[in-house]
Amino acid sequence: MAVIKVDHVSKCYGKVQALKDVNLSVNEGDIYGFIGPNGAGKTTLIRVLLGILKADQGQAHMFEKDVWLDAVDIHKKMAYVPGDVKLWPNLTGGEVIDLLINMRQKTNGDKKLALIKKFDLDTSKKCRSYSKGNRQKVALIAALASNADVFILDEPTSGLDPLMEKVFQEEIMQLKKAGKTVFLSSHILSEIDTLCDHVSIIRDGEIIESGPLEALRHLTRTTVRLSTKETITDLDQLKGVHDYSVESGMHVFQIESKAMDALIKHLSRYSITRFESNPPTLEDLFMRHYQGV
């Protein structure tokens, strides 16, 4: 069943069209990735879903209710974390967490304490002293301690260190096991790749790719830079290798995930002196796949 349904939604800010005929459907129990570079329209759509903005055209529903007309009822069953959390500076982190979770009818006190420990948050400090990462922790703990059915997360790991990102990912997988629905907006492709079942990619307010993550694996090419003692040949002829070049003695190229095994077997004949691999940024993917579309 579709918990979130967006049908032909458009939104303009004056002459700037932030959303252009956006369609998507999020089923119950899905972890749904919504990705795109900054300014692509991710936050605008989330504000429409939250009932903060009214769509100029089209309709959006959550729990089969209109997100604009029934926002109050919807928020009783939904938790939200923004990408840039603002807190009351004179309250402690613990006081803010309690304030936020006490707004809900269904909360889990034991879960709250466990999350505070896992996210390693000093709740006795005033919020004015918190870093961006600690402000995010406050919002995440308050949201994850709720018994909401839908979690809307807009760049939720912004400012978190890698260890805390791992904790976040573990908590999202627990939500999935519990049958909860997560709508995760991000520009970090690796985060989406780890967590999500379905993905929609937005650029300039338009959905340009959408579907199960496995069907979009063609987007996940890895950048490889390597050098060898011997002269290496035929790299550019290998299936799955793209954009091959030689820069300062380094072989630089993109390779599809499914071709990685063949690449390693090919390289085993050579004495490798340096090997670097990096997943693509979403901006790189847009430049490579969608420039001119």
CSV table of C-alpha atoms in Angstrom, one decimal:
chain,number,residue,atom,x,y,z
A,1,MET,CA,0.0,0.0,0.0
A,2,ALA,CA,1.3,3.5,-0.9
A,3,VAL,CA,1.8,5.5,2.4
A,4,ILE,CA,3.1,8.5,0.5
A,5,LYS,CA,1.6,9.4,-2.9
A,6,VAL,CA,2.7,12.4,-5.0
A,7,ASP,CA,0.7,13.1,-8.2
A,8,HIS,CA,1.9,15.7,-10.7
A,9,VAL,CA,3.0,18.2,-8.1
A,10,SER,CA,4.5,21.5,-9.2
A,11,LYS,CA,5.6,24.5,-7.2
A,12,CYS,CA,7.0,27.9,-8.2
A,13,TYR,CA,8.7,30.6,-6.2
A,14,GLY,CA,7.9,33.6,-8.3
A,15,LYS,CA,9.4,32.9,-11.7
A,16,VAL,CA,11.5,30.0,-10.4
A,17,GLN,CA,9.9,26.6,-10.8
A,18,ALA,CA,11.2,24.5,-7.9
A,19,LEU,CA,9.1,21.4,-8.7
A,20,LYS,CA,8.0,20.3,-12.2
A,21,ASP,CA,5.2,17.6,-12.4
A,22,VAL,CA,6.7,15.4,-9.7
A,23,ASN,CA,5.3,11.9,-9.3
A,24,LEU,CA,6.4,9.3,-6.8
A,25,SER,CA,4.9,6.6,-4.6
A,26,VAL,CA,6.3,5.2,-1.3
A,27,ASN,CA,5.0,1.9,-0.1
A,28,GLU,CA,4.5,0.9,3.5
A,29,GLY,CA,7.8,-0.5,5.0
A,30,ASP,CA,10.0,1.0,2.3
A,31,ILE,CA,13.2,2.9,2.8
A,32,TYR,CA,12.9,5.3,0.0
A,33,GLY,CA,15.8,7.4,-1.2
A,34,PHE,CA,15.2,10.9,-2.6
A,35,ILE,CA,18.5,12.2,-4.0
A,36,GLY,CA,19.8,15.1,-5.9
A,37,PRO,CA,22.4,17.9,-5.6
A,38,ASN,CA,21.7,20.9,-3.4
A,39,GLY,CA,19.0,23.1,-4.9
A,40,ALA,CA,17.4,20.3,-6.9
A,41,GLY,CA,14.1,20.5,-5.2
A,42,LYS,CA,14.4,17.9,-2.4
A,43,THR,CA,13.6,20.2,0.5
A,44,THR,CA,10.7,21.9,-1.4
A,45,LEU,CA,9.0,18.6,-2.0
A,46,ILE,CA,9.5,17.6,1.7
A,47,ARG,CA,7.9,20.9,2.8
A,48,VAL,CA,5.0,20.1,0.6
A,49,LEU,CA,4.7,16.7,2.2
A,50,LEU,CA,4.9,18.3,5.7
A,51,GLY,CA,2.0,20.7,4.8
A,52,ILE,CA,4.3,23.7,5.1
A,53,LEU,CA,4.0,24.6,1.5
A,54,LYS,CA,1.0,24.3,-0.7
A,55,ALA,CA,1.6,22.8,-4.2
A,56,ASP,CA,0.6,25.1,-7.1
A,57,GLN,CA,-0.6,22.1,-9.1
A,58,GLY,CA,-1.1,18.4,-8.3
A,59,GLN,CA,-1.8,16.5,-5.1
A,60,ALA,CA,0.2,14.8,-2.4
A,61,HIS,CA,-1.2,12.4,0.2
A,62,MET,CA,0.1,10.6,3.2
A,63,PHE,CA,-1.9,7.8,4.9
A,64,GLU,CA,-4.4,8.6,2.1
A,65,LYS,CA,-5.0,12.1,3.6
A,66,ASP,CA,-4.3,15.4,1.9
A,67,VAL,CA,-0.9,16.7,3.2
A,68,TRP,CA,-2.2,20.3,3.1
A,69,LEU,CA,-5.7,19.9,4.4
A,70,ASP,CA,-5.0,17.2,7.0
A,71,ALA,CA,-1.5,18.1,8.1
A,72,VAL,CA,-2.3,18.0,11.8
A,73,ASP,CA,-3.7,14.5,11.7
A,74,ILE,CA,-0.8,13.4,9.5
A,75,HIS,CA,1.9,14.8,11.9
A,76,LYS,CA,0.5,12.6,14.7
A,77,LYS,CA,1.8,9.5,12.8
A,78,MET,CA,4.9,11.1,11.3
A,79,ALA,CA,8.4,12.1,12.5
A,80,TYR,CA,10.6,14.6,10.7
A,81,VAL,CA,14.3,15.6,10.9
A,82,PRO,CA,15.6,18.6,8.9
A,83,GLY,CA,19.1,18.9,7.5
A,84,ASP,CA,19.9,22.0,9.5
A,85,VAL,CA,18.5,21.7,13.0
A,86,LYS,CA,17.7,24.9,15.0
A,87,LEU,CA,17.4,24.5,18.7
A,88,TRP,CA,16.4,26.7,21.7
A,89,PRO,CA,19.8,28.0,22.8
A,90,ASN,CA,19.0,28.3,26.5
A,91,LEU,CA,17.7,24.8,26.9
A,92,THR,CA,19.9,21.7,27.4
A,93,GLY,CA,19.9,18.9,24.8
A,94,GLY,CA,18.0,16.7,27.2
A,95,GLU,CA,15.3,19.3,27.8
A,96,VAL,CA,14.8,19.8,24.0
A,97,ILE,CA,14.6,16.0,23.5
A,98,ASP,CA,12.0,15.7,26.2
A,99,LEU,CA,10.0,18.7,24.8
A,100,LEU,CA,9.9,17.2,21.4
A,101,ILE,CA,9.0,13.7,22.4
A,102,ASN,CA,6.4,14.9,24.9
A,103,MET,CA,4.5,16.4,22.0
A,104,ARG,CA,3.7,12.9,20.8
A,105,GLN,CA,1.1,10.5,22.3
A,106,LYS,CA,3.4,7.5,21.6
A,107,THR,CA,7.0,7.6,22.7
A,108,ASN,CA,9.5,5.1,24.1
A,109,GLY,CA,11.4,6.3,27.1
A,110,ASP,CA,13.8,3.3,27.2
A,111,LYS,CA,14.5,3.9,23.5
A,112,LYS,CA,15.3,7.5,24.2
A,113,LEU,CA,17.9,6.6,26.8
A,114,ALA,CA,19.4,3.9,24.5
A,115,LEU,CA,19.7,6.4,21.7
A,116,ILE,CA,21.3,9.0,23.8
A,117,LYS,CA,24.0,6.5,24.7
A,118,LYS,CA,24.4,5.2,21.2
A,119,PHE,CA,24.8,8.7,19.7
A,120,ASP,CA,27.1,9.7,22.6
A,121,LEU,CA,25.3,12.9,23.3
A,122,ASP,CA,25.9,15.0,26.4
A,123,THR,CA,22.4,16.0,27.2
A,124,SER,CA,23.4,18.3,30.0
A,125,LYS,CA,24.9,21.0,27.8
A,126,LYS,CA,23.1,24.0,26.6
A,127,CYS,CA,22.1,23.9,22.9
A,128,ARG,CA,24.0,27.1,22.2
A,129,SER,CA,27.2,25.1,22.8
A,130,TYR,CA,26.4,22.3,20.4
A,131,SER,CA,28.1,21.7,17.1
A,132,LYS,CA,26.0,21.1,14.0
A,133,GLY,CA,26.5,17.4,14.5
A,134,ASN,CA,25.2,17.4,18.0
A,135,ARG,CA,22.2,19.5,17.0
A,136,GLN,CA,21.4,16.8,14.4
A,137,LYS,CA,21.8,14.1,17.2
A,138,VAL,CA,19.1,15.9,19.3
A,139,ALA,CA,16.6,15.9,16.4
A,140,LEU,CA,17.4,12.3,15.4
A,141,ILE,CA,17.0,11.0,19.0
A,142,ALA,CA,13.7,12.8,19.4
A,143,ALA,CA,12.4,11.4,16.1
A,144,LEU,CA,13.7,7.8,16.5
A,145,ALA,CA,12.4,7.6,20.1
A,146,SER,CA,8.9,8.1,18.7
A,147,ASN,CA,6.6,5.4,17.5
A,148,ALA,CA,5.8,7.1,14.3
A,149,ASP,CA,4.8,5.1,11.2
A,150,VAL,CA,6.6,7.4,8.7
A,151,PHE,CA,9.9,9.1,9.1
A,152,ILE,CA,10.8,11.9,6.8
A,153,LEU,CA,14.5,12.7,7.0
A,154,ASP,CA,16.0,15.6,5.1
A,155,GLU,CA,19.8,15.3,5.0
A,156,PRO,CA,19.7,13.8,8.5
A,157,THR,CA,23.4,12.9,8.8
A,158,SER,CA,24.6,16.4,7.9
A,159,GLY,CA,27.4,17.2,10.3
A,160,LEU,CA,27.7,13.7,11.8
A,161,ASP,CA,31.1,11.9,11.9
A,162,PRO,CA,31.5,8.5,10.2
A,163,LEU,CA,30.9,6.6,13.5
A,164,MET,CA,27.6,8.4,14.1
A,165,GLU,CA,26.6,7.8,10.5
A,166,LYS,CA,27.0,4.1,11.1
A,167,VAL,CA,24.8,4.3,14.2
A,168,PHE,CA,22.2,6.2,12.2
A,169,GLN,CA,22.3,3.5,9.5
A,170,GLU,CA,21.8,0.8,12.1
A,171,GLU,CA,18.8,2.6,13.5
A,172,ILE,CA,17.2,3.0,10.1
A,173,MET,CA,17.6,-0.7,9.5
A,174,GLN,CA,15.8,-1.4,12.8
A,175,LEU,CA,13.0,0.8,11.6
A,176,LYS,CA,12.8,-1.3,8.4
A,177,LYS,CA,12.6,-4.5,10.5
A,178,ALA,CA,9.8,-3.0,12.4
A,179,GLY,CA,7.9,-2.3,9.2
A,180,LYS,CA,8.2,1.5,9.4
A,181,THR,CA,8.4,3.7,6.3
A,182,VAL,CA,11.4,6.0,5.8
A,183,PHE,CA,11.6,8.8,3.2
A,184,LEU,CA,15.3,9.7,3.1
A,185,SER,CA,16.4,12.8,1.2
A,186,SER,CA,20.2,13.0,0.7
A,187,HIS,CA,22.9,14.0,-1.8
A,188,ILE,CA,25.2,11.3,-0.4
A,189,LEU,CA,24.9,8.4,-2.9
A,190,SER,CA,26.7,5.9,-0.6
A,191,GLU,CA,24.2,6.5,2.2
A,192,ILE,CA,21.3,5.8,-0.2
A,193,ASP,CA,23.1,2.8,-1.6
A,194,THR,CA,23.5,1.3,1.8
A,195,LEU,CA,20.0,1.8,3.1
A,196,CYS,CA,17.4,2.2,0.4
A,197,ASP,CA,15.1,-0.1,-1.5
A,198,HIS,CA,13.7,2.4,-4.0
A,199,VAL,CA,15.2,5.6,-5.3
A,200,SER,CA,14.0,8.8,-7.1
A,201,ILE,CA,16.6,11.2,-8.5
A,202,ILE,CA,15.6,14.8,-8.9
A,203,ARG,CA,17.4,17.5,-10.9
A,204,ASP,CA,16.2,21.0,-11.4
A,205,GLY,CA,12.8,20.1,-9.9
A,206,GLU,CA,12.2,17.1,-12.2
A,207,ILE,CA,12.4,13.4,-11.4
A,208,ILE,CA,14.9,12.1,-14.0
A,209,GLU,CA,15.3,8.5,-12.6
A,210,SER,CA,13.1,6.4,-10.4
A,211,GLY,CA,12.8,2.8,-9.5
A,212,PRO,CA,14.2,-0.1,-7.4
A,213,LEU,CA,17.8,0.5,-6.4
A,214,GLU,CA,19.0,-2.7,-8.1
A,215,ALA,CA,17.5,-1.4,-11.4
A,216,LEU,CA,19.7,1.8,-11.1
A,217,ARG,CA,23.0,0.1,-10.5
A,218,HIS,CA,24.2,1.5,-13.8
A,219,LEU,CA,24.6,4.8,-11.9
A,220,THR,CA,27.1,3.4,-9.5
A,221,ARG,CA,30.4,3.5,-11.3
A,222,THR,CA,33.6,3.6,-9.3
A,223,THR,CA,36.5,5.9,-10.1
A,224,VAL,CA,39.8,4.1,-10.2
A,225,ARG,CA,43.4,5.5,-10.3
A,226,LEU,CA,46.3,3.1,-10.5
A,227,SER,CA,49.9,2.8,-11.6
A,228,THR,CA,52.1,-0.3,-12.3
A,229,LYS,CA,55.8,-1.1,-12.6
A,230,GLU,CA,55.2,-2.6,-16.1
A,231,THR,CA,53.5,-1.0,-19.0
A,232,ILE,CA,49.9,-1.8,-18.8
A,233,THR,CA,47.7,-2.2,-21.9
A,234,ASP,CA,44.2,-2.8,-23.0
A,235,LEU,CA,42.6,-1.2,-19.9
A,236,ASP,CA,40.4,0.9,-22.1
A,237,GLN,CA,39.2,-2.2,-23.9
A,238,LEU,CA,37.9,-4.0,-20.9
A,239,LYS,CA,34.1,-4.3,-20.8
A,240,GLY,CA,32.6,-1.9,-18.2
A,241,VAL,CA,35.5,0.6,-18.3
A,242,HIS,CA,34.6,4.2,-19.2
A,243,ASP,CA,36.3,7.6,-19.5
A,244,TYR,CA,39.8,6.1,-19.6
A,245,SER,CA,42.8,8.5,-19.5
A,246,VAL,CA,46.4,8.7,-18.4
A,247,GLU,CA,47.3,11.5,-16.0
A,248,SER,CA,50.9,12.0,-14.7
A,249,GLY,CA,51.6,8.3,-15.2
A,250,MET,CA,48.3,7.2,-13.5
A,251,HIS,CA,45.6,5.3,-15.3
A,252,VAL,CA,42.3,7.0,-14.5
A,253,PHE,CA,38.9,5.5,-15.4
A,254,GLN,CA,35.4,4.7,-14.3
A,255,ILE,CA,34.3,1.1,-13.9
A,256,GLU,CA,30.9,-0.5,-13.5
A,257,SER,CA,30.4,-2.6,-10.3
A,258,LYS,CA,29.7,-5.8,-12.3
A,259,ALA,CA,33.0,-5.4,-14.2
A,260,MET,CA,35.2,-5.1,-11.1
A,261,ASP,CA,36.0,-8.8,-10.9
A,262,ALA,CA,37.3,-8.9,-14.5
A,263,LEU,CA,39.4,-5.8,-13.8
A,264,ILE,CA,41.1,-7.4,-10.8
A,265,LYS,CA,41.8,-10.5,-12.7
A,266,HIS,CA,43.3,-8.4,-15.5
A,267,LEU,CA,45.5,-6.4,-13.1
A,268,SER,CA,46.8,-9.6,-11.4
A,269,ARG,CA,49.3,-9.9,-14.2
A,270,TYR,CA,51.0,-6.7,-13.2
A,271,SER,CA,52.9,-5.3,-10.3
A,272,ILE,CA,50.7,-2.6,-8.9
A,273,THR,CA,52.4,0.3,-7.2
A,274,ARG,CA,49.4,2.4,-6.4
A,275,PHE,CA,45.6,1.7,-6.5
A,276,GLU,CA,42.9,4.1,-5.4
A,277,SER,CA,39.1,3.7,-5.8
A,278,ASN,CA,36.4,6.1,-4.9
A,279,PRO,CA,32.6,5.9,-5.3
A,280,PRO,CA,31.1,8.7,-7.5
A,281,THR,CA,29.5,11.7,-6.0
A,282,LEU,CA,26.0,12.4,-7.1
A,283,GLU,CA,27.2,15.6,-8.9
A,284,ASP,CA,29.7,13.4,-10.9
A,285,LEU,CA,26.8,11.1,-11.9
A,286,PHE,CA,24.7,14.0,-13.1
A,287,MET,CA,27.5,15.4,-15.2
A,288,ARG,CA,28.3,12.0,-16.7
A,289,HIS,CA,24.7,10.7,-17.3
A,290,TYR,CA,22.4,13.7,-17.5
A,291,GLN,CA,24.3,16.6,-19.0
A,292,GLY,CA,22.3,17.9,-21.9
A,293,VAL,CA,19.2,15.9,-21.0
